[in-house]
Amino acid sequence: MKYIVRHSTRYQYGLSVSNCYNVAYVLPRNTSRQQVDAIDIKITPTATTHNTRTDCFGNKFLQFSIEKDHNELELAITSTISVQDKEANINLDFGSPCSYVKYLLENTKTIDCVNAREFMLDSPMVQAQQYLADYATSSFSDERPFLSAVMELTQRIYTDFTYDPTFSDVATPLADVFKHKRGVCQDFAHLAIGCLRSLGYPARYVSGYLETLPPPGKEKLVGADATHAWFAVYSPGEGWFEFDPTNNTVTSEQHITTAWGRDYSDVTPLKGVIFGGGHSPQLFVSVDVQRVNE
């Protein structure tokens, strides 16, 4: 499947900004199941400096500065991406059992396994906690296939927690999400990652987009799609597998990856420093994911 993704982020400031310096994780990356065919970057007003770099996780990110007075900033990215549906037919009831996955994590010295162990460690927004281990442990019996256990955890989060975009923001602690059983896709991804790390398994945060299809007979609304988040787990010898607890599913061709890291703080879509601007600038975000008929 081929998609065109348009992602616009616009700030309006109450007072003039003299300088701003920004980092943006809005450039989709190549993965084993997706290929970026083209990217168009537009920055308004015109950037003074503008560079594309690659971080330690292999993500491409954008660095740019605007060193002149401005009252509005817009970053618009248009990407053309081809996605394959590689995980839809995976039988999760086969594969390494949970106890063997832990044994391999401790005793395998391949570069992939060594690199995956980084995602067992605490990160700025997700720390291993006993209450998370207690919540998840019933799904991870020693002889159960590991991926089947992860799918059950995904299903439990979907069932036990309510999607509520009014409850949390990017700074809401995971403990509050767990206590109130509410949150959004970022929170549910962090929750799953926290549960897995608390049990000793590697898990990482994945940011991207999810195509949303309109009801039958209705036209798709431009800008109705949004940024999305899910998680991936690593099983030695089997690789990384992605799950979406917000939608109770493994990832499909409708999931388009932008970047991955330890948690949201590694792949924030747009962050930076501004000089001036006044208080509480207005933020407008629009995302449109459009299928391309081939």
PDB file of C-alpha atoms in Angstrom:
ATOM      1  CA  MET A   1       0.000   0.000   0.000  1.00  0.00           C
ATOM      2  CA  LYS A   2       1.220   3.492  -0.840  1.00  0.00           C
ATOM      3  CA  TYR A   3       0.351   6.587   1.200  1.00  0.00           C
ATOM      4  CA  ILE A   4       0.843  10.323   1.059  1.00  0.00           C
ATOM      5  CA  VAL A   5       1.109  11.759   4.581  1.00  0.00           C
ATOM      6  CA  ARG A   6       0.754  15.492   5.171  1.00  0.00           C
ATOM      7  CA  HIS A   7       1.700  16.705   8.653  1.00  0.00           C
ATOM      8  CA  SER A   8       1.447  20.382   9.538  1.00  0.00           C
ATOM      9  CA  THR A   9       2.471  21.924  12.871  1.00  0.00           C
ATOM     10  CA  ARG A  10       1.758  25.635  13.313  1.00  0.00           C
ATOM     11  CA  TYR A  11       2.444  27.969  16.241  1.00  0.00           C
ATOM     12  CA  GLN A  12       0.914  31.419  16.619  1.00  0.00           C
ATOM     13  CA  TYR A  13       2.632  33.689  19.163  1.00  0.00           C
ATOM     14  CA  GLY A  14       1.157  36.541  21.158  1.00  0.00           C
ATOM     15  CA  LEU A  15       4.378  38.530  20.833  1.00  0.00           C
ATOM     16  CA  SER A  16       7.159  38.528  18.272  1.00  0.00           C
ATOM     17  CA  VAL A  17       9.799  35.770  18.449  1.00  0.00           C
ATOM     18  CA  SER A  18      13.307  36.964  17.637  1.00  0.00           C
ATOM     19  CA  ASN A  19      15.016  33.546  17.406  1.00  0.00           C
ATOM     20  CA  CYS A  20      14.001  29.905  17.650  1.00  0.00           C
ATOM     21  CA  TYR A  21      15.991  26.655  17.548  1.00  0.00           C
ATOM     22  CA  ASN A  22      14.091  23.430  16.902  1.00  0.00           C
ATOM     23  CA  VAL A  23      14.361  19.655  16.639  1.00  0.00           C
ATOM     24  CA  ALA A  24      11.582  17.760  14.842  1.00  0.00           C
ATOM     25  CA  TYR A  25      10.922  14.014  14.579  1.00  0.00           C
ATOM     26  CA  VAL A  26       8.437  14.202  11.708  1.00  0.00           C
ATOM     27  CA  LEU A  27      10.413  12.471   8.937  1.00  0.00           C
ATOM     28  CA  PRO A  28       9.224   8.861   8.427  1.00  0.00           C
ATOM     29  CA  ARG A  29      12.024   6.304   8.447  1.00  0.00           C
ATOM     30  CA  ASN A  30      12.758   3.269   6.317  1.00  0.00           C
ATOM     31  CA  THR A  31      12.030  -0.018   8.096  1.00  0.00           C
ATOM     32  CA  SER A  32      11.733  -3.694   7.186  1.00  0.00           C
ATOM     33  CA  ARG A  33       8.117  -3.099   6.176  1.00  0.00           C
ATOM     34  CA  GLN A  34       8.061   0.455   4.840  1.00  0.00           C
ATOM     35  CA  GLN A  35      10.023   2.478   2.315  1.00  0.00           C
ATOM     36  CA  VAL A  36      10.064   6.273   2.145  1.00  0.00           C
ATOM     37  CA  ASP A  37       9.809   7.252  -1.516  1.00  0.00           C
ATOM     38  CA  ALA A  38       9.878  11.067  -1.178  1.00  0.00           C
ATOM     39  CA  ILE A  39       9.795  13.804   1.482  1.00  0.00           C
ATOM     40  CA  ASP A  40       9.031  17.494   0.988  1.00  0.00           C
ATOM     41  CA  ILE A  41       9.888  19.903   3.832  1.00  0.00           C
ATOM     42  CA  LYS A  42       8.467  23.417   4.065  1.00  0.00           C
ATOM     43  CA  ILE A  43       9.335  25.803   6.909  1.00  0.00           C
ATOM     44  CA  THR A  44       7.595  29.175   7.208  1.00  0.00           C
ATOM     45  CA  PRO A  45       9.164  31.680   7.621  1.00  0.00           C
ATOM     46  CA  THR A  46      12.216  30.454   5.720  1.00  0.00           C
ATOM     47  CA  ALA A  47      14.703  28.767   8.046  1.00  0.00           C
ATOM     48  CA  THR A  48      18.081  30.392   8.660  1.00  0.00           C
ATOM     49  CA  THR A  49      19.675  26.967   9.144  1.00  0.00           C
ATOM     50  CA  HIS A  50      18.211  23.623   8.156  1.00  0.00           C
ATOM     51  CA  ASN A  51      19.808  20.162   8.516  1.00  0.00           C
ATOM     52  CA  THR A  52      18.668  16.546   8.482  1.00  0.00           C
ATOM     53  CA  ARG A  53      20.510  14.207  10.839  1.00  0.00           C
ATOM     54  CA  THR A  54      20.339  10.612  12.094  1.00  0.00           C
ATOM     55  CA  ASP A  55      20.219   9.738  15.800  1.00  0.00           C
ATOM     56  CA  CYS A  56      21.568   6.690  17.654  1.00  0.00           C
ATOM     57  CA  PHE A  57      18.365   4.723  16.979  1.00  0.00           C
ATOM     58  CA  GLY A  58      18.573   5.288  13.219  1.00  0.00           C
ATOM     59  CA  ASN A  59      15.785   7.877  13.142  1.00  0.00           C
ATOM     60  CA  LYS A  60      16.058  10.848  10.812  1.00  0.00           C
ATOM     61  CA  PHE A  61      15.306  14.158  12.478  1.00  0.00           C
ATOM     62  CA  LEU A  62      15.232  17.777  11.403  1.00  0.00           C
ATOM     63  CA  GLN A  63      17.217  20.603  13.016  1.00  0.00           C
ATOM     64  CA  PHE A  64      16.350  24.154  12.025  1.00  0.00           C
ATOM     65  CA  SER A  65      16.561  27.712  13.308  1.00  0.00           C
ATOM     66  CA  ILE A  66      14.798  30.964  12.431  1.00  0.00           C
ATOM     67  CA  GLU A  67      16.899  33.961  13.373  1.00  0.00           C
ATOM     68  CA  LYS A  68      14.592  36.857  12.499  1.00  0.00           C
ATOM     69  CA  ASP A  69      11.412  38.296  13.999  1.00  0.00           C
ATOM     70  CA  HIS A  70       8.281  36.236  13.413  1.00  0.00           C
ATOM     71  CA  ASN A  71       4.817  35.860  14.934  1.00  0.00           C
ATOM     72  CA  GLU A  72       3.997  32.478  13.408  1.00  0.00           C
ATOM     73  CA  LEU A  73       5.898  29.275  12.679  1.00  0.00           C
ATOM     74  CA  GLU A  74       4.716  26.443  10.448  1.00  0.00           C
ATOM     75  CA  LEU A  75       6.470  23.159   9.683  1.00  0.00           C
ATOM     76  CA  ALA A  76       4.777  21.193   6.892  1.00  0.00           C
ATOM     77  CA  ILE A  77       6.007  17.739   5.882  1.00  0.00           C
ATOM     78  CA  THR A  78       4.635  15.780   2.917  1.00  0.00           C
ATOM     79  CA  SER A  79       5.850  12.183   2.657  1.00  0.00           C
ATOM     80  CA  THR A  80       5.190   9.453   0.109  1.00  0.00           C
ATOM     81  CA  ILE A  81       5.552   6.016   1.696  1.00  0.00           C
ATOM     82  CA  SER A  82       5.106   2.384   0.617  1.00  0.00           C
ATOM     83  CA  VAL A  83       4.039  -0.006   3.412  1.00  0.00           C
ATOM     84  CA  GLN A  84       3.874  -3.805   3.458  1.00  0.00           C
ATOM     85  CA  ASP A  85       1.618  -5.763   5.827  1.00  0.00           C
ATOM     86  CA  LYS A  86       4.226  -8.166   7.212  1.00  0.00           C
ATOM     87  CA  GLU A  87       2.846  -8.926  10.675  1.00  0.00           C
ATOM     88  CA  ALA A  88      -0.832  -9.533   9.944  1.00  0.00           C
ATOM     89  CA  ASN A  89      -0.431 -13.308   9.409  1.00  0.00           C
ATOM     90  CA  ILE A  90       1.923 -14.052  12.314  1.00  0.00           C
ATOM     91  CA  ASN A  91       0.730 -16.903  14.542  1.00  0.00           C
ATOM     92  CA  LEU A  92       1.344 -15.537  18.023  1.00  0.00           C
ATOM     93  CA  ASP A  93       0.723 -18.914  19.673  1.00  0.00           C
ATOM     94  CA  PHE A  94       4.033 -20.297  18.409  1.00  0.00           C
ATOM     95  CA  GLY A  95       7.598 -19.240  19.085  1.00  0.00           C
ATOM     96  CA  SER A  96       9.838 -18.951  22.107  1.00  0.00           C
ATOM     97  CA  PRO A  97       8.158 -19.259  25.516  1.00  0.00           C
ATOM     98  CA  CYS A  98       8.569 -16.491  28.071  1.00  0.00           C
ATOM     99  CA  SER A  99      11.157 -18.332  30.196  1.00  0.00           C
ATOM    100  CA  TYR A 100      13.307 -19.073  27.141  1.00  0.00           C
ATOM    101  CA  VAL A 101      13.152 -15.452  25.980  1.00  0.00           C
ATOM    102  CA  LYS A 102      14.549 -14.391  29.363  1.00  0.00           C
ATOM    103  CA  TYR A 103      17.272 -17.042  29.150  1.00  0.00           C
ATOM    104  CA  LEU A 104      18.287 -15.852  25.682  1.00  0.00           C
ATOM    105  CA  LEU A 105      18.282 -12.202  26.767  1.00  0.00           C
ATOM    106  CA  GLU A 106      20.755 -13.058  29.519  1.00  0.00           C
ATOM    107  CA  ASN A 107      23.007 -15.356  27.474  1.00  0.00           C
ATOM    108  CA  THR A 108      22.914 -14.227  23.823  1.00  0.00           C
ATOM    109  CA  LYS A 109      25.753 -11.985  22.665  1.00  0.00           C
ATOM    110  CA  THR A 110      24.599 -11.112  19.138  1.00  0.00           C
ATOM    111  CA  ILE A 111      24.683  -7.400  18.310  1.00  0.00           C
ATOM    112  CA  ASP A 112      20.888  -7.282  17.920  1.00  0.00           C
ATOM    113  CA  CYS A 113      20.325  -8.766  21.360  1.00  0.00           C
ATOM    114  CA  VAL A 114      22.942  -6.566  23.025  1.00  0.00           C
ATOM    115  CA  ASN A 115      21.376  -3.476  21.459  1.00  0.00           C
ATOM    116  CA  ALA A 116      17.896  -4.587  22.504  1.00  0.00           C
ATOM    117  CA  ARG A 117      18.933  -4.747  26.160  1.00  0.00           C
ATOM    118  CA  GLU A 118      19.051  -0.946  26.230  1.00  0.00           C
ATOM    119  CA  PHE A 119      15.261  -1.057  26.029  1.00  0.00           C
ATOM    120  CA  MET A 120      15.080  -3.024  29.279  1.00  0.00           C
ATOM    121  CA  LEU A 121      16.407  -0.014  31.199  1.00  0.00           C
ATOM    122  CA  ASP A 122      14.483   2.855  32.747  1.00  0.00           C
ATOM    123  CA  SER A 123      13.987   5.925  30.573  1.00  0.00           C
ATOM    124  CA  PRO A 124      12.872   9.479  31.386  1.00  0.00           C
ATOM    125  CA  MET A 125       9.136   8.757  31.120  1.00  0.00           C
ATOM    126  CA  VAL A 126       8.982   5.000  31.845  1.00  0.00           C
ATOM    127  CA  GLN A 127      10.497   3.324  34.906  1.00  0.00           C
ATOM    128  CA  ALA A 128      10.122  -0.285  36.044  1.00  0.00           C
ATOM    129  CA  GLN A 129       7.659  -0.464  38.934  1.00  0.00           C
ATOM    130  CA  GLN A 130       6.342  -3.314  41.061  1.00  0.00           C
ATOM    131  CA  TYR A 131       2.699  -2.342  40.442  1.00  0.00           C
ATOM    132  CA  LEU A 132       3.288  -2.642  36.697  1.00  0.00           C
ATOM    133  CA  ALA A 133       4.880  -6.072  37.117  1.00  0.00           C
ATOM    134  CA  ASP A 134       1.950  -7.148  39.300  1.00  0.00           C
ATOM    135  CA  TYR A 135      -0.537  -6.015  36.672  1.00  0.00           C
ATOM    136  CA  ALA A 136       1.188  -7.830  33.803  1.00  0.00           C
ATOM    137  CA  THR A 137       2.555 -10.977  35.404  1.00  0.00           C
ATOM    138  CA  SER A 138      -0.572 -13.140  35.049  1.00  0.00           C
ATOM    139  CA  SER A 139      -0.178 -13.037  31.252  1.00  0.00           C
ATOM    140  CA  PHE A 140       3.456 -14.196  31.226  1.00  0.00           C
ATOM    141  CA  SER A 141       3.602 -17.761  32.510  1.00  0.00           C
ATOM    142  CA  ASP A 142       6.953 -19.446  31.879  1.00  0.00           C
ATOM    143  CA  GLU A 143       5.831 -21.892  29.185  1.00  0.00           C
ATOM    144  CA  ARG A 144       3.496 -19.547  27.315  1.00  0.00           C
ATOM    145  CA  PRO A 145       4.669 -18.314  23.887  1.00  0.00           C
ATOM    146  CA  PHE A 146       6.071 -14.856  24.505  1.00  0.00           C
ATOM    147  CA  LEU A 147       4.263 -13.089  21.673  1.00  0.00           C
ATOM    148  CA  SER A 148       0.957 -14.608  22.748  1.00  0.00           C
ATOM    149  CA  ALA A 149       1.559 -13.186  26.240  1.00  0.00           C
ATOM    150  CA  VAL A 150       2.320  -9.733  24.798  1.00  0.00           C
ATOM    151  CA  MET A 151      -0.895  -9.875  22.769  1.00  0.00           C
ATOM    152  CA  GLU A 152      -2.875 -10.680  25.915  1.00  0.00           C
ATOM    153  CA  LEU A 153      -1.285  -7.713  27.689  1.00  0.00           C
ATOM    154  CA  THR A 154      -2.254  -5.565  24.695  1.00  0.00           C
ATOM    155  CA  GLN A 155      -5.842  -6.818  24.931  1.00  0.00           C
ATOM    156  CA  ARG A 156      -6.020  -6.216  28.676  1.00  0.00           C
ATOM    157  CA  ILE A 157      -4.863  -2.611  28.340  1.00  0.00           C
ATOM    158  CA  TYR A 158      -7.460  -2.096  25.611  1.00  0.00           C
ATOM    159  CA  THR A 159     -10.189  -3.573  27.846  1.00  0.00           C
ATOM    160  CA  ASP A 160      -9.179  -2.126  31.232  1.00  0.00           C
ATOM    161  CA  PHE A 161      -8.319   1.435  30.169  1.00  0.00           C
ATOM    162  CA  THR A 162     -10.530   4.119  28.607  1.00  0.00           C
ATOM    163  CA  TYR A 163      -9.344   6.259  25.714  1.00  0.00           C
ATOM    164  CA  ASP A 164      -9.862   9.824  26.950  1.00  0.00           C
ATOM    165  CA  PRO A 165      -8.079  12.698  25.137  1.00  0.00           C
ATOM    166  CA  THR A 166      -9.219  15.133  27.840  1.00  0.00           C
ATOM    167  CA  PHE A 167      -7.482  13.295  30.683  1.00  0.00           C
ATOM    168  CA  SER A 168      -3.750  13.506  29.986  1.00  0.00           C
ATOM    169  CA  ASP A 169      -1.080  15.568  28.275  1.00  0.00           C
ATOM    170  CA  VAL A 170       2.510  14.778  27.322  1.00  0.00           C
ATOM    171  CA  ALA A 171       3.671  15.319  30.928  1.00  0.00           C
ATOM    172  CA  THR A 172       1.056  13.190  32.745  1.00  0.00           C
ATOM    173  CA  PRO A 173       2.870  10.619  34.943  1.00  0.00           C
ATOM    174  CA  LEU A 174       2.327   6.969  34.105  1.00  0.00           C
ATOM    175  CA  ALA A 175       1.236   6.357  37.708  1.00  0.00           C
ATOM    176  CA  ASP A 176      -1.741   8.696  37.168  1.00  0.00           C
ATOM    177  CA  VAL A 177      -2.709   6.916  33.967  1.00  0.00           C
ATOM    178  CA  PHE A 178      -2.626   3.582  35.792  1.00  0.00           C
ATOM    179  CA  LYS A 179      -4.572   4.901  38.798  1.00  0.00           C
ATOM    180  CA  HIS A 180      -7.388   6.459  36.778  1.00  0.00           C
ATOM    181  CA  LYS A 181      -7.386   3.855  33.970  1.00  0.00           C
ATOM    182  CA  ARG A 182      -7.576   6.596  31.337  1.00  0.00           C
ATOM    183  CA  GLY A 183      -5.307   8.099  28.723  1.00  0.00           C
ATOM    184  CA  VAL A 184      -4.399   8.252  25.035  1.00  0.00           C
ATOM    185  CA  CYS A 185      -2.204   6.249  22.673  1.00  0.00           C
ATOM    186  CA  GLN A 186       1.038   7.660  24.095  1.00  0.00           C
ATOM    187  CA  ASP A 187      -0.028   6.654  27.611  1.00  0.00           C
ATOM    188  CA  PHE A 188      -1.072   3.145  26.598  1.00  0.00           C
ATOM    189  CA  ALA A 189       2.218   2.600  24.757  1.00  0.00           C
ATOM    190  CA  HIS A 190       4.139   3.791  27.835  1.00  0.00           C
ATOM    191  CA  LEU A 191       2.018   1.523  30.040  1.00  0.00           C
ATOM    192  CA  ALA A 192       2.776  -1.568  27.975  1.00  0.00           C
ATOM    193  CA  ILE A 193       6.480  -0.671  27.843  1.00  0.00           C
ATOM    194  CA  GLY A 194       6.548  -0.167  31.612  1.00  0.00           C
ATOM    195  CA  CYS A 195       4.879  -3.539  32.205  1.00  0.00           C
ATOM    196  CA  LEU A 196       7.312  -5.377  29.935  1.00  0.00           C
ATOM    197  CA  ARG A 197      10.408  -3.702  31.355  1.00  0.00           C
ATOM    198  CA  SER A 198       9.174  -4.389  34.885  1.00  0.00           C
ATOM    199  CA  LEU A 199       9.110  -8.093  33.987  1.00  0.00           C
ATOM    200  CA  GLY A 200      12.575  -7.972  32.376  1.00  0.00           C
ATOM    201  CA  TYR A 201      11.709  -7.763  28.668  1.00  0.00           C
ATOM    202  CA  PRO A 202      12.923  -5.163  26.130  1.00  0.00           C
ATOM    203  CA  ALA A 203      10.261  -2.784  24.795  1.00  0.00           C
ATOM    204  CA  ARG A 204      10.485   0.433  22.814  1.00  0.00           C
ATOM    205  CA  TYR A 205       8.179   3.314  21.916  1.00  0.00           C
ATOM    206  CA  VAL A 206       7.111   3.781  18.283  1.00  0.00           C
ATOM    207  CA  SER A 207       5.656   7.007  16.916  1.00  0.00           C
ATOM    208  CA  GLY A 208       3.929   7.445  13.613  1.00  0.00           C
ATOM    209  CA  TYR A 209       0.574   7.675  11.913  1.00  0.00           C
ATOM    210  CA  LEU A 210      -2.510   5.487  11.611  1.00  0.00           C
ATOM    211  CA  GLU A 211      -4.777   5.678   8.616  1.00  0.00           C
ATOM    212  CA  THR A 212      -8.387   6.047   9.746  1.00  0.00           C
ATOM    213  CA  LEU A 213     -10.978   4.865   7.268  1.00  0.00           C
ATOM    214  CA  PRO A 214     -14.353   6.688   7.080  1.00  0.00           C
ATOM    215  CA  PRO A 215     -17.708   4.952   7.667  1.00  0.00           C
ATOM    216  CA  PRO A 216     -19.214   3.282   4.571  1.00  0.00           C
ATOM    217  CA  GLY A 217     -20.648   5.843   2.195  1.00  0.00           C
ATOM    218  CA  LYS A 218     -18.892   8.785   3.861  1.00  0.00           C
ATOM    219  CA  GLU A 219     -16.010  10.810   2.476  1.00  0.00           C
ATOM    220  CA  LYS A 220     -12.713  10.784   4.323  1.00  0.00           C
ATOM    221  CA  LEU A 221     -12.149  14.091   6.106  1.00  0.00           C
ATOM    222  CA  VAL A 222      -8.893  15.872   5.308  1.00  0.00           C
ATOM    223  CA  GLY A 223      -6.911  16.332   8.514  1.00  0.00           C
ATOM    224  CA  ALA A 224      -8.956  13.760  10.421  1.00  0.00           C
ATOM    225  CA  ASP A 225      -5.971  11.483  10.963  1.00  0.00           C
ATOM    226  CA  ALA A 226      -3.564  12.149  13.821  1.00  0.00           C
ATOM    227  CA  THR A 227      -0.169  11.238  15.101  1.00  0.00           C
ATOM    228  CA  HIS A 228      -0.227   7.852  16.798  1.00  0.00           C
ATOM    229  CA  ALA A 229       1.922   5.745  19.112  1.00  0.00           C
ATOM    230  CA  TRP A 230       2.347   2.051  19.815  1.00  0.00           C
ATOM    231  CA  PHE A 231       5.123  -0.233  21.125  1.00  0.00           C
ATOM    232  CA  ALA A 232       7.476  -2.989  20.015  1.00  0.00           C
ATOM    233  CA  VAL A 233       8.979  -5.927  21.912  1.00  0.00           C
ATOM    234  CA  TYR A 234      12.112  -7.931  21.166  1.00  0.00           C
ATOM    235  CA  SER A 235      12.440 -11.707  21.212  1.00  0.00           C
ATOM    236  CA  PRO A 236      16.002 -13.016  20.622  1.00  0.00           C
ATOM    237  CA  GLY A 237      16.234 -14.957  17.397  1.00  0.00           C
ATOM    238  CA  GLU A 238      12.775 -13.797  16.312  1.00  0.00           C
ATOM    239  CA  GLY A 239      13.221 -10.025  16.161  1.00  0.00           C
ATOM    240  CA  TRP A 240      11.056  -7.004  16.959  1.00  0.00           C
ATOM    241  CA  PHE A 241       7.251  -7.175  16.884  1.00  0.00           C
ATOM    242  CA  GLU A 242       4.849  -4.239  17.128  1.00  0.00           C
ATOM    243  CA  PHE A 243       1.542  -4.047  19.008  1.00  0.00           C
ATOM    244  CA  ASP A 244      -1.090  -1.307  19.255  1.00  0.00           C
ATOM    245  CA  PRO A 245      -2.914  -1.355  22.624  1.00  0.00           C
ATOM    246  CA  THR A 246      -5.113   1.608  21.673  1.00  0.00           C
ATOM    247  CA  ASN A 247      -6.715  -0.545  18.972  1.00  0.00           C
ATOM    248  CA  ASN A 248      -6.103  -4.044  20.386  1.00  0.00           C
ATOM    249  CA  THR A 249      -4.081  -5.283  17.432  1.00  0.00           C
ATOM    250  CA  VAL A 250      -0.677  -6.016  15.988  1.00  0.00           C
ATOM    251  CA  THR A 251       0.455  -3.350  13.561  1.00  0.00           C
ATOM    252  CA  SER A 252      -0.776  -3.472   9.974  1.00  0.00           C
ATOM    253  CA  GLU A 253      -0.152  -1.648   6.710  1.00  0.00           C
ATOM    254  CA  GLN A 254      -2.269   1.190   8.151  1.00  0.00           C
ATOM    255  CA  HIS A 255       0.495   1.897  10.719  1.00  0.00           C
ATOM    256  CA  ILE A 256       3.166   4.225   9.325  1.00  0.00           C
ATOM    257  CA  THR A 257       6.344   4.580  11.399  1.00  0.00           C
ATOM    258  CA  THR A 258       8.066   7.910  11.950  1.00  0.00           C
ATOM    259  CA  ALA A 259      10.603   7.049  14.660  1.00  0.00           C
ATOM    260  CA  TRP A 260      11.282   4.878  17.690  1.00  0.00           C
ATOM    261  CA  GLY A 261      13.079   5.330  20.992  1.00  0.00           C
ATOM    262  CA  ARG A 262      12.963   4.545  24.679  1.00  0.00           C
ATOM    263  CA  ASP A 263       9.823   6.644  25.185  1.00  0.00           C
ATOM    264  CA  TYR A 264       8.055   9.746  23.856  1.00  0.00           C
ATOM    265  CA  SER A 265      10.830  12.070  25.028  1.00  0.00           C
ATOM    266  CA  ASP A 266      13.252  10.537  22.489  1.00  0.00           C
ATOM    267  CA  VAL A 267      10.989  11.209  19.501  1.00  0.00           C
ATOM    268  CA  THR A 268       8.938  14.311  20.343  1.00  0.00           C
ATOM    269  CA  PRO A 269       7.453  15.580  17.042  1.00  0.00           C
ATOM    270  CA  LEU A 270       8.608  19.182  17.571  1.00  0.00           C
ATOM    271  CA  LYS A 271      10.497  20.793  20.432  1.00  0.00           C
ATOM    272  CA  GLY A 272      12.897  23.672  20.838  1.00  0.00           C
ATOM    273  CA  VAL A 273      13.772  27.013  22.388  1.00  0.00           C
ATOM    274  CA  ILE A 274      12.233  30.382  21.508  1.00  0.00           C
ATOM    275  CA  PHE A 275      13.216  33.904  22.489  1.00  0.00           C
ATOM    276  CA  GLY A 276      10.103  36.018  23.010  1.00  0.00           C
ATOM    277  CA  GLY A 277       6.626  34.943  21.962  1.00  0.00           C
ATOM    278  CA  GLY A 278       4.732  35.872  25.116  1.00  0.00           C
ATOM    279  CA  HIS A 279       2.715  33.382  27.156  1.00  0.00           C
ATOM    280  CA  SER A 280       0.764  30.333  25.933  1.00  0.00           C
ATOM    281  CA  PRO A 281       1.351  30.287  22.158  1.00  0.00           C
ATOM    282  CA  GLN A 282      -1.444  28.643  20.180  1.00  0.00           C
ATOM    283  CA  LEU A 283      -0.665  25.266  18.619  1.00  0.00           C
ATOM    284  CA  PHE A 284      -2.443  23.835  15.564  1.00  0.00           C
ATOM    285  CA  VAL A 285      -1.665  20.332  14.272  1.00  0.00           C
ATOM    286  CA  SER A 286      -3.152  18.756  11.162  1.00  0.00           C
ATOM    287  CA  VAL A 287      -2.415  15.273   9.819  1.00  0.00           C
ATOM    288  CA  ASP A 288      -3.834  13.679   6.696  1.00  0.00           C
ATOM    289  CA  VAL A 289      -3.031  10.102   5.640  1.00  0.00           C
ATOM    290  CA  GLN A 290      -4.196   9.466   2.086  1.00  0.00           C
ATOM    291  CA  ARG A 291      -4.107   6.170   0.214  1.00  0.00           C
ATOM    292  CA  VAL A 292      -2.688   6.314  -3.283  1.00  0.00           C
ATOM    293  CA  ASN A 293      -4.246   4.044  -5.884  1.00  0.00           C
ATOM    294  CA  GLU A 294      -1.446   2.211  -7.674  1.00  0.00           C
TER     295      GLU A 294
END
